[in-house]
Coordinates of C-alpha atoms in Angstrom, one line a residue:
Chain Q
M1 CA 0.0 0.0 0.0
S2 CA 1.5 3.3 -1.0
K3 CA -0.8 5.7 0.7
K4 CA 0.5 8.9 2.0
I5 CA 0.2 9.6 5.7
G6 CA -0.2 13.3 6.2
D7 CA 0.1 15.7 9.1
V8 CA -1.4 15.4 12.6
V9 CA -5.2 16.0 12.4
L10 CA -6.2 15.1 15.9
D11 CA -3.9 15.8 18.8
L12 CA -4.9 14.7 22.3
Q13 CA -2.8 16.2 25.1
N14 CA -2.9 15.0 28.7
I15 CA -6.5 13.9 28.7
S16 CA -7.9 12.9 32.1
L17 CA -11.5 11.8 32.6
R18 CA -13.1 11.0 36.0
F19 CA -16.5 9.7 36.9
G20 CA -16.7 10.7 40.5
G21 CA -13.8 8.9 42.2
V22 CA -13.3 6.5 39.3
K23 CA -10.4 7.5 37.0
A24 CA -11.3 6.4 33.5
L25 CA -8.5 8.0 31.8
T26 CA -5.3 9.5 33.3
D27 CA -3.0 11.9 31.5
I28 CA -3.2 10.3 28.1
S29 CA -1.6 11.9 25.1
F30 CA -1.5 10.7 21.5
D31 CA -2.0 12.0 18.0
V32 CA -3.7 10.8 14.9
R33 CA -2.3 11.6 11.5
E34 CA -4.3 12.1 8.3
H35 CA -5.1 9.0 6.3
E36 CA -3.7 6.6 8.8
V37 CA -5.4 3.7 10.6
R38 CA -4.8 4.2 14.3
A39 CA -5.7 1.4 16.6
I40 CA -6.5 1.7 20.3
I41 CA -6.0 -1.6 22.2
G42 CA -6.0 -2.7 25.7
P43 CA -7.6 -5.2 28.2
N44 CA -11.3 -4.8 29.3
G45 CA -11.9 -1.7 31.2
A46 CA -8.8 0.0 29.9
G47 CA -10.7 3.1 28.9
K48 CA -10.8 2.6 25.1
S49 CA -14.4 3.4 24.6
S50 CA -14.2 6.3 27.0
M51 CA -11.4 7.6 24.8
L52 CA -13.6 7.5 21.7
N53 CA -16.4 9.2 23.6
V54 CA -14.0 12.0 24.6
I55 CA -13.0 12.4 20.9
N56 CA -16.5 12.8 19.7
G57 CA -17.8 14.9 22.5
V58 CA -20.0 12.5 24.4
Y59 CA -17.8 12.8 27.5
H60 CA -16.1 16.0 28.5
P61 CA -12.6 15.4 30.0
Q62 CA -11.8 17.3 33.2
D63 CA -8.2 18.0 32.1
G64 CA -6.4 18.1 28.8
K65 CA -6.7 19.6 25.5
I66 CA -7.9 18.3 22.1
F67 CA -6.6 19.9 19.0
F68 CA -8.5 19.1 15.8
H69 CA -6.9 20.5 12.6
G70 CA -4.7 22.6 14.8
Q71 CA -7.6 24.3 16.6
E72 CA -8.4 23.6 20.2
R73 CA -11.9 22.3 20.7
K74 CA -13.8 23.5 23.8
Q75 CA -17.2 22.4 25.1
M76 CA -17.7 19.8 22.4
D77 CA -20.9 18.1 22.0
P78 CA -21.7 15.1 19.7
H79 CA -23.7 17.2 17.3
L80 CA -20.8 19.7 16.8
A81 CA -18.3 16.9 16.5
A82 CA -20.5 15.4 13.8
A83 CA -20.7 18.7 12.0
Q84 CA -16.9 18.9 12.0
G85 CA -16.6 15.5 10.3
I86 CA -16.2 13.0 13.1
S87 CA -18.4 10.0 12.9
R88 CA -18.4 6.7 14.7
T89 CA -19.9 3.2 15.0
F90 CA -20.9 1.6 18.2
Q91 CA -19.7 -1.4 20.2
N92 CA -23.2 -2.6 20.9
I93 CA -24.9 -1.8 17.6
A94 CA -26.9 1.4 18.0
L95 CA -28.9 1.3 14.8
F96 CA -32.4 2.7 14.5
K97 CA -34.2 -0.7 14.9
G98 CA -37.6 0.4 13.5
M99 CA -36.2 1.8 10.3
S100 CA -35.1 0.2 7.1
V101 CA -31.4 -0.1 6.1
L102 CA -31.9 2.6 3.5
D103 CA -33.5 5.0 6.1
N104 CA -30.8 4.3 8.6
I105 CA -28.1 5.2 6.2
M106 CA -30.1 8.2 5.0
T107 CA -30.2 9.4 8.6
G108 CA -26.5 9.7 8.3
R109 CA -27.0 12.5 5.7
T110 CA -29.1 14.6 8.0
L111 CA -26.5 17.2 8.5
K112 CA -26.2 17.7 4.8
M113 CA -29.9 18.1 4.2
K114 CA -31.0 21.7 4.3
S115 CA -34.6 22.0 3.0
N116 CA -37.1 23.2 5.5
L117 CA -40.0 21.5 7.2
L118 CA -42.7 23.0 5.1
L119 CA -41.2 22.0 1.8
Q120 CA -40.6 18.5 3.2
A121 CA -44.3 18.4 4.2
I122 CA -45.4 19.0 0.6
W123 CA -42.6 17.0 -0.9
W124 CA -41.9 19.6 -3.5
G125 CA -39.1 21.3 -5.3
P126 CA -35.9 21.5 -3.4
A127 CA -37.0 19.1 -0.7
R128 CA -37.7 16.4 -3.3
N129 CA -34.6 17.0 -5.3
E130 CA -32.5 17.0 -2.2
E131 CA -34.0 13.7 -1.1
I132 CA -33.2 12.1 -4.5
A133 CA -29.7 13.5 -4.6
H134 CA -28.9 12.1 -1.2
R135 CA -30.5 8.9 -2.1
K136 CA -28.0 8.6 -4.9
K137 CA -25.1 9.1 -2.5
V138 CA -26.6 6.5 -0.1
E139 CA -26.9 4.0 -2.9
E140 CA -23.2 4.4 -3.6
I141 CA -22.5 3.5 0.0
I142 CA -24.9 0.6 -0.2
D143 CA -23.1 -0.6 -3.3
F144 CA -19.8 -0.2 -1.6
L145 CA -20.8 -2.3 1.3
E146 CA -22.6 -4.9 -0.8
I147 CA -25.9 -4.7 0.9
Q148 CA -28.1 -3.9 -2.0
H149 CA -30.4 -6.9 -1.4
I150 CA -31.4 -5.8 2.1
R151 CA -31.9 -2.1 1.5
K152 CA -35.6 -2.1 2.3
T153 CA -35.4 -4.5 5.2
P154 CA -35.9 -3.2 8.8
V155 CA -32.5 -3.5 10.5
G156 CA -34.0 -5.3 13.5
R157 CA -34.5 -8.4 11.3
L158 CA -30.9 -8.5 10.0
P159 CA -28.2 -10.9 11.3
Y160 CA -25.5 -9.4 13.5
G161 CA -22.8 -9.2 10.9
L162 CA -25.0 -7.3 8.5
Q163 CA -26.1 -4.9 11.2
K164 CA -22.5 -4.1 11.9
R165 CA -22.1 -3.3 8.2
V166 CA -25.1 -1.1 8.2
D167 CA -23.7 0.7 11.2
L168 CA -20.5 1.4 9.2
G169 CA -22.7 2.5 6.3
R170 CA -24.5 5.0 8.4
A171 CA -21.2 6.4 9.7
L172 CA -19.8 6.6 6.1
A173 CA -22.9 8.5 4.9
M174 CA -21.7 11.5 6.9
E175 CA -18.6 11.6 4.6
P176 CA -16.4 11.9 7.7
K177 CA -12.9 13.1 7.9
I178 CA -12.3 10.9 10.9
L179 CA -14.1 7.6 11.4
L180 CA -14.1 6.1 14.9
L181 CA -14.9 2.4 15.0
D182 CA -15.7 0.8 18.3
E183 CA -14.9 -2.9 18.0
P184 CA -16.1 -3.3 14.5
M185 CA -15.3 -7.0 14.5
A186 CA -16.5 -8.1 17.9
G187 CA -18.6 -11.2 17.7
M188 CA -18.0 -12.0 14.1
N189 CA -16.8 -15.2 12.4
V190 CA -13.6 -15.3 10.4
E191 CA -15.3 -14.6 7.1
E192 CA -17.3 -11.6 8.4
K193 CA -14.1 -10.3 9.9
Q194 CA -12.3 -10.6 6.6
D195 CA -15.1 -8.7 4.9
M196 CA -15.1 -6.0 7.5
C197 CA -11.3 -5.6 7.3
R198 CA -11.6 -5.2 3.6
F199 CA -14.3 -2.5 4.0
I200 CA -12.2 -0.6 6.5
L201 CA -9.1 -0.7 4.3
D202 CA -11.1 0.3 1.3
V203 CA -12.6 3.2 3.1
N204 CA -9.2 4.3 4.2
D205 CA -7.8 3.8 0.7
Q206 CA -10.5 5.1 -1.6
F207 CA -11.9 7.9 0.5
G208 CA -8.8 8.8 2.3
T209 CA -10.7 8.7 5.6
T210 CA -8.6 8.7 8.8
I211 CA -9.6 5.8 11.0
V212 CA -9.4 5.3 14.7
L213 CA -10.4 1.8 15.8
I214 CA -10.7 -0.2 18.9
E215 CA -10.3 -3.9 18.4
H216 CA -9.5 -7.0 20.5
D217 CA -8.5 -9.3 17.7
M218 CA -4.7 -8.8 17.7
G219 CA -4.3 -10.4 14.4
V220 CA -6.6 -7.8 12.8
V221 CA -5.0 -4.9 14.7
M222 CA -1.4 -5.9 13.7
D223 CA -2.5 -6.4 10.1
I224 CA -4.4 -3.3 9.3
S225 CA -3.3 -0.6 11.6
D226 CA -0.5 1.9 10.9
R227 CA 0.1 2.8 14.5
V228 CA -1.2 1.4 17.8
V229 CA -1.9 3.0 21.1
V230 CA -2.1 0.6 24.1
L231 CA -4.1 1.6 27.2
D232 CA -4.3 -0.2 30.5
Y233 CA -6.3 1.0 33.6
G234 CA -6.8 4.3 31.9
K235 CA -3.1 4.9 31.3
K236 CA -1.1 4.8 28.2
I237 CA 1.4 2.0 28.3
G238 CA 2.5 1.8 24.7
D239 CA 2.4 3.8 21.4
G240 CA 4.0 3.1 18.1
L241 CA 4.2 0.8 15.1
P242 CA 2.5 -2.6 15.5
D243 CA 5.7 -4.5 15.7
E244 CA 7.2 -2.2 18.3
V245 CA 4.1 -2.4 20.5
R246 CA 4.0 -6.2 20.2
S247 CA 7.5 -6.5 21.5
S248 CA 7.2 -4.0 24.3
P249 CA 7.6 -5.6 27.7
E250 CA 5.0 -3.5 29.4
V251 CA 2.3 -4.4 26.8
I252 CA 3.1 -8.1 27.2
K253 CA 2.8 -7.7 30.9
A254 CA -0.6 -6.1 30.7
Y255 CA -1.9 -8.7 28.4
L256 CA -0.3 -11.8 29.7
G257 CA 0.2 -11.0 33.4
A258 CA 3.4 -10.2 35.3
G259 CA 4.8 -13.8 35.4
H260 CA 5.8 -13.9 31.8
Chain J
M1 CA -52.2 -12.9 -7.0
I2 CA -53.5 -9.5 -7.6
Y3 CA -51.4 -7.7 -5.1
R4 CA -48.0 -8.2 -6.6
E5 CA -45.4 -5.8 -7.7
N6 CA -43.7 -8.0 -10.2
G7 CA -42.9 -6.2 -13.4
Q8 CA -43.1 -2.7 -11.8
F9 CA -39.5 -1.7 -12.5
K10 CA -38.3 1.6 -11.1
T11 CA -35.7 3.4 -13.3
S12 CA -35.1 6.4 -11.1
Y13 CA -34.8 7.1 -7.4
G14 CA -37.6 9.6 -7.8
A15 CA -39.9 6.8 -8.9
D16 CA -38.7 4.6 -6.0
Q17 CA -39.3 7.3 -3.5
Q18 CA -42.8 8.3 -4.5
I19 CA -45.5 8.2 -1.8
F20 CA -46.9 4.8 -2.8
P21 CA -44.3 2.9 -4.7
I22 CA -46.5 -0.1 -5.5
A23 CA -49.1 0.6 -8.2
Q24 CA -51.9 -1.4 -6.5
D25 CA -51.5 0.7 -3.4
R26 CA -51.7 3.9 -5.4
W27 CA -54.9 2.8 -7.1
A28 CA -56.4 1.6 -3.9
V29 CA -55.8 4.9 -2.2
I30 CA -57.2 6.9 -5.1
A31 CA -60.2 4.6 -5.2
I32 CA -60.9 5.0 -1.5
I33 CA -60.6 8.7 -1.6
A34 CA -62.8 8.9 -4.6
F35 CA -65.4 6.7 -3.0
A36 CA -65.2 8.8 0.2
F37 CA -65.9 11.9 -1.7
V38 CA -68.5 10.7 -4.2
G39 CA -69.9 7.4 -3.0
V40 CA -70.3 8.0 0.7
P41 CA -72.4 11.2 0.5
L42 CA -74.9 9.3 -1.8
L43 CA -75.1 6.3 0.6
A44 CA -74.9 7.7 4.1
D45 CA -77.9 9.2 6.0
E46 CA -77.8 12.1 8.4
Y47 CA -77.3 9.9 11.5
M48 CA -74.3 8.2 9.9
F49 CA -72.7 11.6 9.2
R50 CA -73.3 13.1 12.6
A51 CA -72.7 10.2 14.8
I52 CA -70.0 8.2 13.0
L53 CA -68.4 9.7 10.0
I54 CA -67.6 13.3 11.1
P55 CA -66.3 12.2 14.6
F56 CA -64.3 9.5 12.9
L57 CA -62.7 12.0 10.4
I58 CA -61.9 14.6 13.0
L59 CA -60.5 12.1 15.6
S60 CA -58.5 10.5 12.9
L61 CA -56.8 13.8 12.3
A62 CA -56.1 14.2 16.0
A63 CA -54.9 10.6 16.2
L64 CA -52.6 11.4 13.3
G65 CA -51.1 14.3 15.2
V66 CA -50.6 12.2 18.3
N67 CA -49.1 9.4 16.3
L68 CA -46.5 11.8 14.9
L69 CA -45.4 12.6 18.4
V70 CA -45.8 9.3 20.2
G71 CA -45.4 6.8 17.4
Y72 CA -42.7 8.5 15.3
C73 CA -40.8 10.5 17.8
G74 CA -41.3 8.3 20.8
Q75 CA -42.5 11.0 23.2
I76 CA -45.5 10.0 25.2
T77 CA -48.1 12.6 25.7
L78 CA -51.2 12.7 27.8
G79 CA -52.0 16.3 26.9
A80 CA -53.5 15.8 23.5
G81 CA -57.0 16.9 24.8
A82 CA -55.5 20.2 26.0
F83 CA -54.0 20.9 22.6
M84 CA -57.3 20.2 21.0
A85 CA -58.9 22.7 23.4
I86 CA -56.2 25.2 22.6
G87 CA -56.8 24.8 18.9
A88 CA -60.6 25.2 19.4
Y89 CA -60.5 28.2 21.7
A90 CA -57.7 29.9 19.8
A91 CA -59.6 29.5 16.5
Y92 CA -62.8 30.7 18.2
N93 CA -61.1 33.8 19.5
F94 CA -59.5 34.6 16.2
L95 CA -62.9 34.2 14.5
I96 CA -64.8 36.5 16.8
R97 CA -62.2 39.1 17.6
V98 CA -60.8 39.7 14.1
D99 CA -63.3 41.1 11.6
G100 CA -63.7 39.1 8.4
M101 CA -61.5 36.3 9.5
P102 CA -62.0 33.4 7.1
L103 CA -62.9 30.1 8.6
L104 CA -59.9 28.2 7.2
A105 CA -57.5 30.9 8.4
A106 CA -59.1 30.7 11.9
L107 CA -58.7 26.9 12.0
L108 CA -55.0 27.1 10.9
L109 CA -54.3 29.9 13.3
G110 CA -55.8 27.8 16.0
G111 CA -53.5 25.0 15.0
L112 CA -50.5 27.4 15.0
T113 CA -51.3 28.6 18.5
S114 CA -51.5 25.0 19.6
A115 CA -48.2 24.3 18.0
A116 CA -46.6 27.2 19.9
M117 CA -48.0 25.9 23.1
G118 CA -46.8 22.4 22.1
I119 CA -43.3 23.7 21.9
I120 CA -43.5 25.2 25.4
F121 CA -45.1 22.2 27.0
G122 CA -42.7 20.0 25.1
I123 CA -39.6 21.4 26.8
P124 CA -39.7 18.9 29.6
S125 CA -39.1 16.2 27.0
L126 CA -35.5 17.5 26.7
R127 CA -34.9 16.2 30.3
V128 CA -37.4 13.5 31.0
R129 CA -38.7 10.6 29.0
G130 CA -41.2 7.7 29.1
L131 CA -43.8 7.7 31.8
Y132 CA -42.3 10.7 33.5
L133 CA -42.8 12.7 30.3
A134 CA -46.4 11.4 30.2
V135 CA -46.9 12.9 33.7
A136 CA -45.3 16.1 32.7
T137 CA -47.6 16.5 29.7
L138 CA -50.5 15.9 32.0
A139 CA -49.6 19.3 33.4
A140 CA -50.7 20.8 30.1
Q141 CA -54.0 19.1 30.4
F142 CA -54.8 20.3 33.9
F143 CA -53.5 23.8 33.3
W144 CA -55.6 24.3 30.2
D145 CA -58.7 22.7 31.6
W146 CA -58.5 25.2 34.4
A147 CA -57.7 28.1 32.2
F148 CA -60.6 27.7 29.8
L149 CA -62.9 27.2 32.7
R150 CA -61.8 30.1 34.8
I151 CA -60.3 32.7 32.5
K152 CA -63.4 34.4 31.1
W153 CA -61.5 36.1 28.3
F154 CA -61.0 32.9 26.4
T155 CA -64.7 32.2 26.3
N156 CA -65.5 35.8 25.4
D157 CA -67.1 36.3 28.9
S158 CA -69.9 33.9 28.1
S159 CA -71.9 33.5 31.3
S160 CA -72.4 29.7 31.0
G161 CA -68.8 29.1 30.0
S162 CA -69.8 27.5 26.7
V163 CA -69.1 29.0 23.4
S164 CA -70.7 28.5 20.0
V165 CA -69.9 29.0 16.4
S166 CA -72.4 29.2 13.7
N167 CA -72.5 30.0 10.0
L168 CA -69.4 28.2 8.9
D169 CA -68.4 29.9 5.7
F170 CA -65.6 28.3 3.7
F171 CA -64.8 30.7 0.9
G172 CA -68.4 31.3 0.1
W173 CA -69.4 27.7 0.7
N174 CA -71.8 27.5 3.7
V175 CA -70.9 24.4 5.6
D176 CA -74.0 23.5 7.5
A177 CA -75.7 20.4 6.2
P178 CA -74.2 17.2 7.6
A179 CA -73.0 16.0 4.2
E180 CA -71.2 19.3 3.6
K181 CA -69.6 19.1 7.0
Y182 CA -68.5 15.6 6.1
L183 CA -67.0 16.7 2.9
F184 CA -65.2 19.6 4.6
C185 CA -63.7 17.3 7.2
L186 CA -62.8 14.7 4.6
G187 CA -61.0 17.3 2.5
M188 CA -59.0 18.5 5.5
L189 CA -58.1 15.0 6.6
V190 CA -56.9 14.1 3.1
V191 CA -54.7 17.1 2.9
F192 CA -53.3 16.6 6.4
G193 CA -52.9 12.9 5.8
F194 CA -50.6 13.5 2.8
L195 CA -48.7 16.1 4.8
A196 CA -48.1 13.7 7.6
K197 CA -47.1 10.9 5.2
N198 CA -44.6 13.3 3.5
L199 CA -43.1 14.4 6.8
T200 CA -42.5 10.9 8.0
R201 CA -40.7 9.8 4.9
A202 CA -38.5 13.0 4.7
S203 CA -35.5 14.0 6.6
I204 CA -37.4 15.3 9.6
G205 CA -39.4 12.1 9.9
R206 CA -36.1 10.1 9.9
Q207 CA -34.8 12.4 12.6
W208 CA -37.9 11.8 14.8
M209 CA -37.6 8.0 14.3
A210 CA -33.9 8.1 15.1
I211 CA -34.5 9.9 18.3
R212 CA -37.2 7.4 19.1
D213 CA -35.1 4.3 18.4
M214 CA -31.7 5.3 19.8
D215 CA -31.2 8.9 20.9
V216 CA -27.5 8.6 21.7
A217 CA -26.6 7.4 18.2
A218 CA -28.9 10.0 16.7
E219 CA -26.9 12.7 18.5
V220 CA -23.6 11.3 17.4
I221 CA -24.6 11.4 13.7
G222 CA -25.5 15.1 14.0
I223 CA -29.2 15.2 14.9
R224 CA -30.0 17.8 17.5
P225 CA -32.4 16.2 20.0
M226 CA -33.8 19.6 20.9
W227 CA -34.8 20.4 17.4
A228 CA -36.1 17.0 16.6
K229 CA -38.2 16.7 19.8
L230 CA -39.6 20.2 19.8
S231 CA -40.4 20.1 16.1
A232 CA -42.3 16.9 16.7
F233 CA -44.2 18.5 19.5
A234 CA -45.0 21.5 17.3
V235 CA -46.1 19.6 14.3
S236 CA -48.1 17.1 16.4
S237 CA -49.8 19.9 18.3
F238 CA -50.6 21.7 15.1
F239 CA -52.4 18.7 13.8
V240 CA -54.2 18.1 17.1
G241 CA -55.0 21.8 17.4
V242 CA -56.6 21.9 13.9
A243 CA -58.5 18.8 14.8
G244 CA -59.7 20.4 18.0
A245 CA -60.9 23.5 16.2
M246 CA -62.8 21.3 13.8
W247 CA -64.2 19.3 16.6
G248 CA -65.6 22.5 18.2
F249 CA -66.6 24.3 15.0
V250 CA -67.8 21.6 12.8
H251 CA -68.8 18.6 15.0
L252 CA -70.1 20.2 18.2
G253 CA -71.0 23.7 17.1
S254 CA -71.1 24.8 20.7
W255 CA -68.9 23.4 23.4
E256 CA -67.6 23.6 27.0
P257 CA -64.1 22.9 28.3
A258 CA -65.3 19.4 29.3
A259 CA -65.4 18.5 25.7
F260 CA -61.6 18.4 25.8
S261 CA -61.0 16.7 29.1
V262 CA -58.3 14.3 30.0
D263 CA -60.6 11.5 28.8
R264 CA -60.1 12.8 25.3
S265 CA -56.3 12.6 25.8
F266 CA -56.5 9.0 26.9
Q267 CA -58.9 8.2 24.0
L268 CA -56.4 9.6 21.5
L269 CA -53.5 7.8 23.0
F270 CA -55.4 4.5 23.0
M271 CA -56.3 5.1 19.3
V272 CA -52.6 5.3 18.3
I273 CA -51.7 2.3 20.5
I274 CA -54.4 0.1 19.2
G275 CA -54.1 1.4 15.6
G276 CA -50.3 1.1 15.5
L277 CA -47.6 3.3 16.8
G278 CA -45.5 4.8 14.0
S279 CA -48.0 4.2 11.2
I280 CA -50.1 6.7 9.3
V281 CA -52.7 4.2 8.3
G282 CA -52.7 2.9 11.9
S283 CA -54.1 6.3 13.1
F284 CA -57.1 5.7 10.9
F285 CA -57.6 2.1 12.1
G286 CA -57.3 3.2 15.7
A287 CA -59.8 6.0 15.2
A288 CA -62.2 3.7 13.4
F289 CA -61.9 1.1 16.1
I290 CA -62.6 3.5 19.0
V291 CA -65.3 5.6 17.3
V292 CA -67.1 3.1 15.1
L293 CA -66.9 -0.1 16.9
P294 CA -69.0 0.9 20.0
I295 CA -71.7 2.2 17.7
F296 CA -71.6 -0.8 15.5
L297 CA -71.9 -3.1 18.5
N298 CA -74.8 -1.1 19.8
Q299 CA -76.7 -1.5 16.5
F300 CA -75.6 -5.0 15.8
L301 CA -76.2 -6.8 19.1
P302 CA -80.0 -6.4 19.1
V303 CA -80.1 -7.7 15.5
L304 CA -78.0 -10.6 16.5
G305 CA -80.3 -11.2 19.5
R306 CA -83.3 -11.3 17.2
L307 CA -81.7 -13.8 14.9
V308 CA -81.3 -16.3 17.8
G309 CA -84.7 -15.4 19.2
I310 CA -83.6 -13.4 22.2
S311 CA -84.7 -9.9 22.8
I312 CA -82.0 -7.8 24.4
S313 CA -82.9 -4.8 26.5
T314 CA -81.3 -1.5 25.8
A315 CA -79.5 -1.5 29.1
A316 CA -78.1 -5.0 28.4
V317 CA -76.9 -3.8 25.1
S318 CA -75.0 -0.9 26.5
H319 CA -73.3 -3.2 29.1
A320 CA -72.5 -5.8 26.6
E321 CA -71.1 -3.1 24.3
L322 CA -68.6 -2.1 26.9
I323 CA -67.7 -5.7 27.7
I324 CA -67.1 -6.7 24.2
F325 CA -65.3 -3.5 23.4
G326 CA -62.9 -4.1 26.3
A327 CA -62.4 -7.7 25.3
L328 CA -61.6 -6.8 21.7
I329 CA -59.0 -4.3 22.9
V330 CA -57.3 -7.0 25.0
F331 CA -57.6 -9.5 22.1
F332 CA -56.0 -7.2 19.6
L333 CA -53.2 -6.2 21.9
I334 CA -52.4 -9.8 22.7
V335 CA -52.5 -10.9 19.1
E336 CA -50.5 -8.0 17.8
P337 CA -49.0 -5.6 20.3
H338 CA -47.8 -3.4 17.5
G339 CA -51.4 -2.6 16.6
L340 CA -53.8 -3.1 13.8
A341 CA -51.4 -1.5 11.3
R342 CA -48.9 -4.3 11.9
L343 CA -51.7 -6.9 11.2
W344 CA -52.4 -5.0 8.1
A345 CA -48.8 -4.9 7.0
T346 CA -48.3 -8.6 7.7
S347 CA -51.3 -9.5 5.7
K348 CA -50.1 -7.4 2.8
E349 CA -46.8 -9.1 2.9
K350 CA -48.5 -12.5 2.9
L351 CA -50.7 -11.4 0.0
R352 CA -47.7 -10.5 -2.1
L353 CA -46.4 -14.0 -1.9
W354 CA -49.8 -15.8 -2.0
P355 CA -50.4 -18.7 -2.7
F356 CA -46.8 -19.5 -1.8
P357 CA -45.7 -19.5 1.9
H358 CA -42.3 -17.9 1.2

């Protein structure tokens, strides 16, 4: 792969997050470069999901600074993060169960749809054209993810692997600059994992989207990520290329226990 | 065999996104609307219009509004009766206090006033949800019940507390015969039905459903919960308010605050639950079930009694009516908790494949 990794787009400095007395994240700093696949790994409860929630504004860290495209972000909320081009998928699929696959992915385009409520009510002119234009974009995503056959199926009826794919589709519909993936391969079989890896690499390759992912499958992480951050008990214990991280004694200790 | 979409190929996204993508659906809807406009006025008598059809149409409109809020946006409300009252009293005040106010404008202004109040009383939904929100919306009901009873300005200082509207003039068309009232209500319902259908399949409808199904995820993809929830309250209250104004103006003619008590709120909520949450057609089913069924039972039971040789007294009929009505509600909720609309959708799906099981 000859992709070009660019400058730092997201820079997290000394992030600390507490819930009452529980320290979820302590003094964590790392950066994400443009077009790279950045993995966050760590044992259960290490604070990986909290980290993603800090990045897209669901949680507000007590200390630390976040720079996005060189600008410090203050008082972030999820809606603003979305408007700036950060989208994400969820560990426990958070699709809109009562809606079809098509509608779920269309929802991802909400921020790009501007027509007002009255025009939508009469389905006329700009509102109708907008709906059709966005439908076209969504169909491209549906083609990309190879889910044409289920586009009108309510997502509640789909098997788990496909739901994960729709979740990715909805995040892609926002045309994000940074895509946060929270365990995209959890609970999948080998073939589904291979498919998902292919989609992630294709997204990264074709659209140039920067990807931050959390994953437990070490094989996957080592294969597809450019750089890896390792967290344990809310602290950063490793950061670097996959091979460096794999051979770091601290990481081995966290994963395998002190005896090894 | 008849209800099948084979061979109906869509060549553009516009065609695939039209309001009824299946040709049979389109024709059925056109046929039903045409029959309602032309056939029904020829067939129905005055009693049918007054007791069944007009209440059914107006309450369908109100149920439609409640369904947008409860079924599509997932915000439970027990204040629908209050918003009907706001619509009715606001329209009444616009009509009598502004010279030359056209009827339609008064109705729509009543709806808009109700929408504004809907936004205000929808604010608690930003903090609380579920049953707690239901209780919070009950505040609207109690407050407006009190206001319309005690604040004399709303009722134009009428000594009895009741207000009346006569001479309904719709752009030169004098709506006073029952058949004319029926046509007027039908026209309004058709227009509002299409508006509701369009809203629910457009961006705003998807935002409502996203908030209903998974509000955290909705926020993360850029939906503002405040905008989505309050717009649902506003649109819903607008529909309910217009329905309330029509209930007062067209159906009742003269009314007291008791016409829009908490009973009405419950009735509307039951309509959307029985009819089907999150379904436009379900609102009509629900309204039909609640309005038409008791009357039907009332008429039908004595006939049935005569057939088997038993004469049933009027009192027994009215008791039996309530018992059977209650039993049917329980029956339908057990058979299909998602309402009559889901039964309808399932049977349509089966029909598409018939005579094959899969």
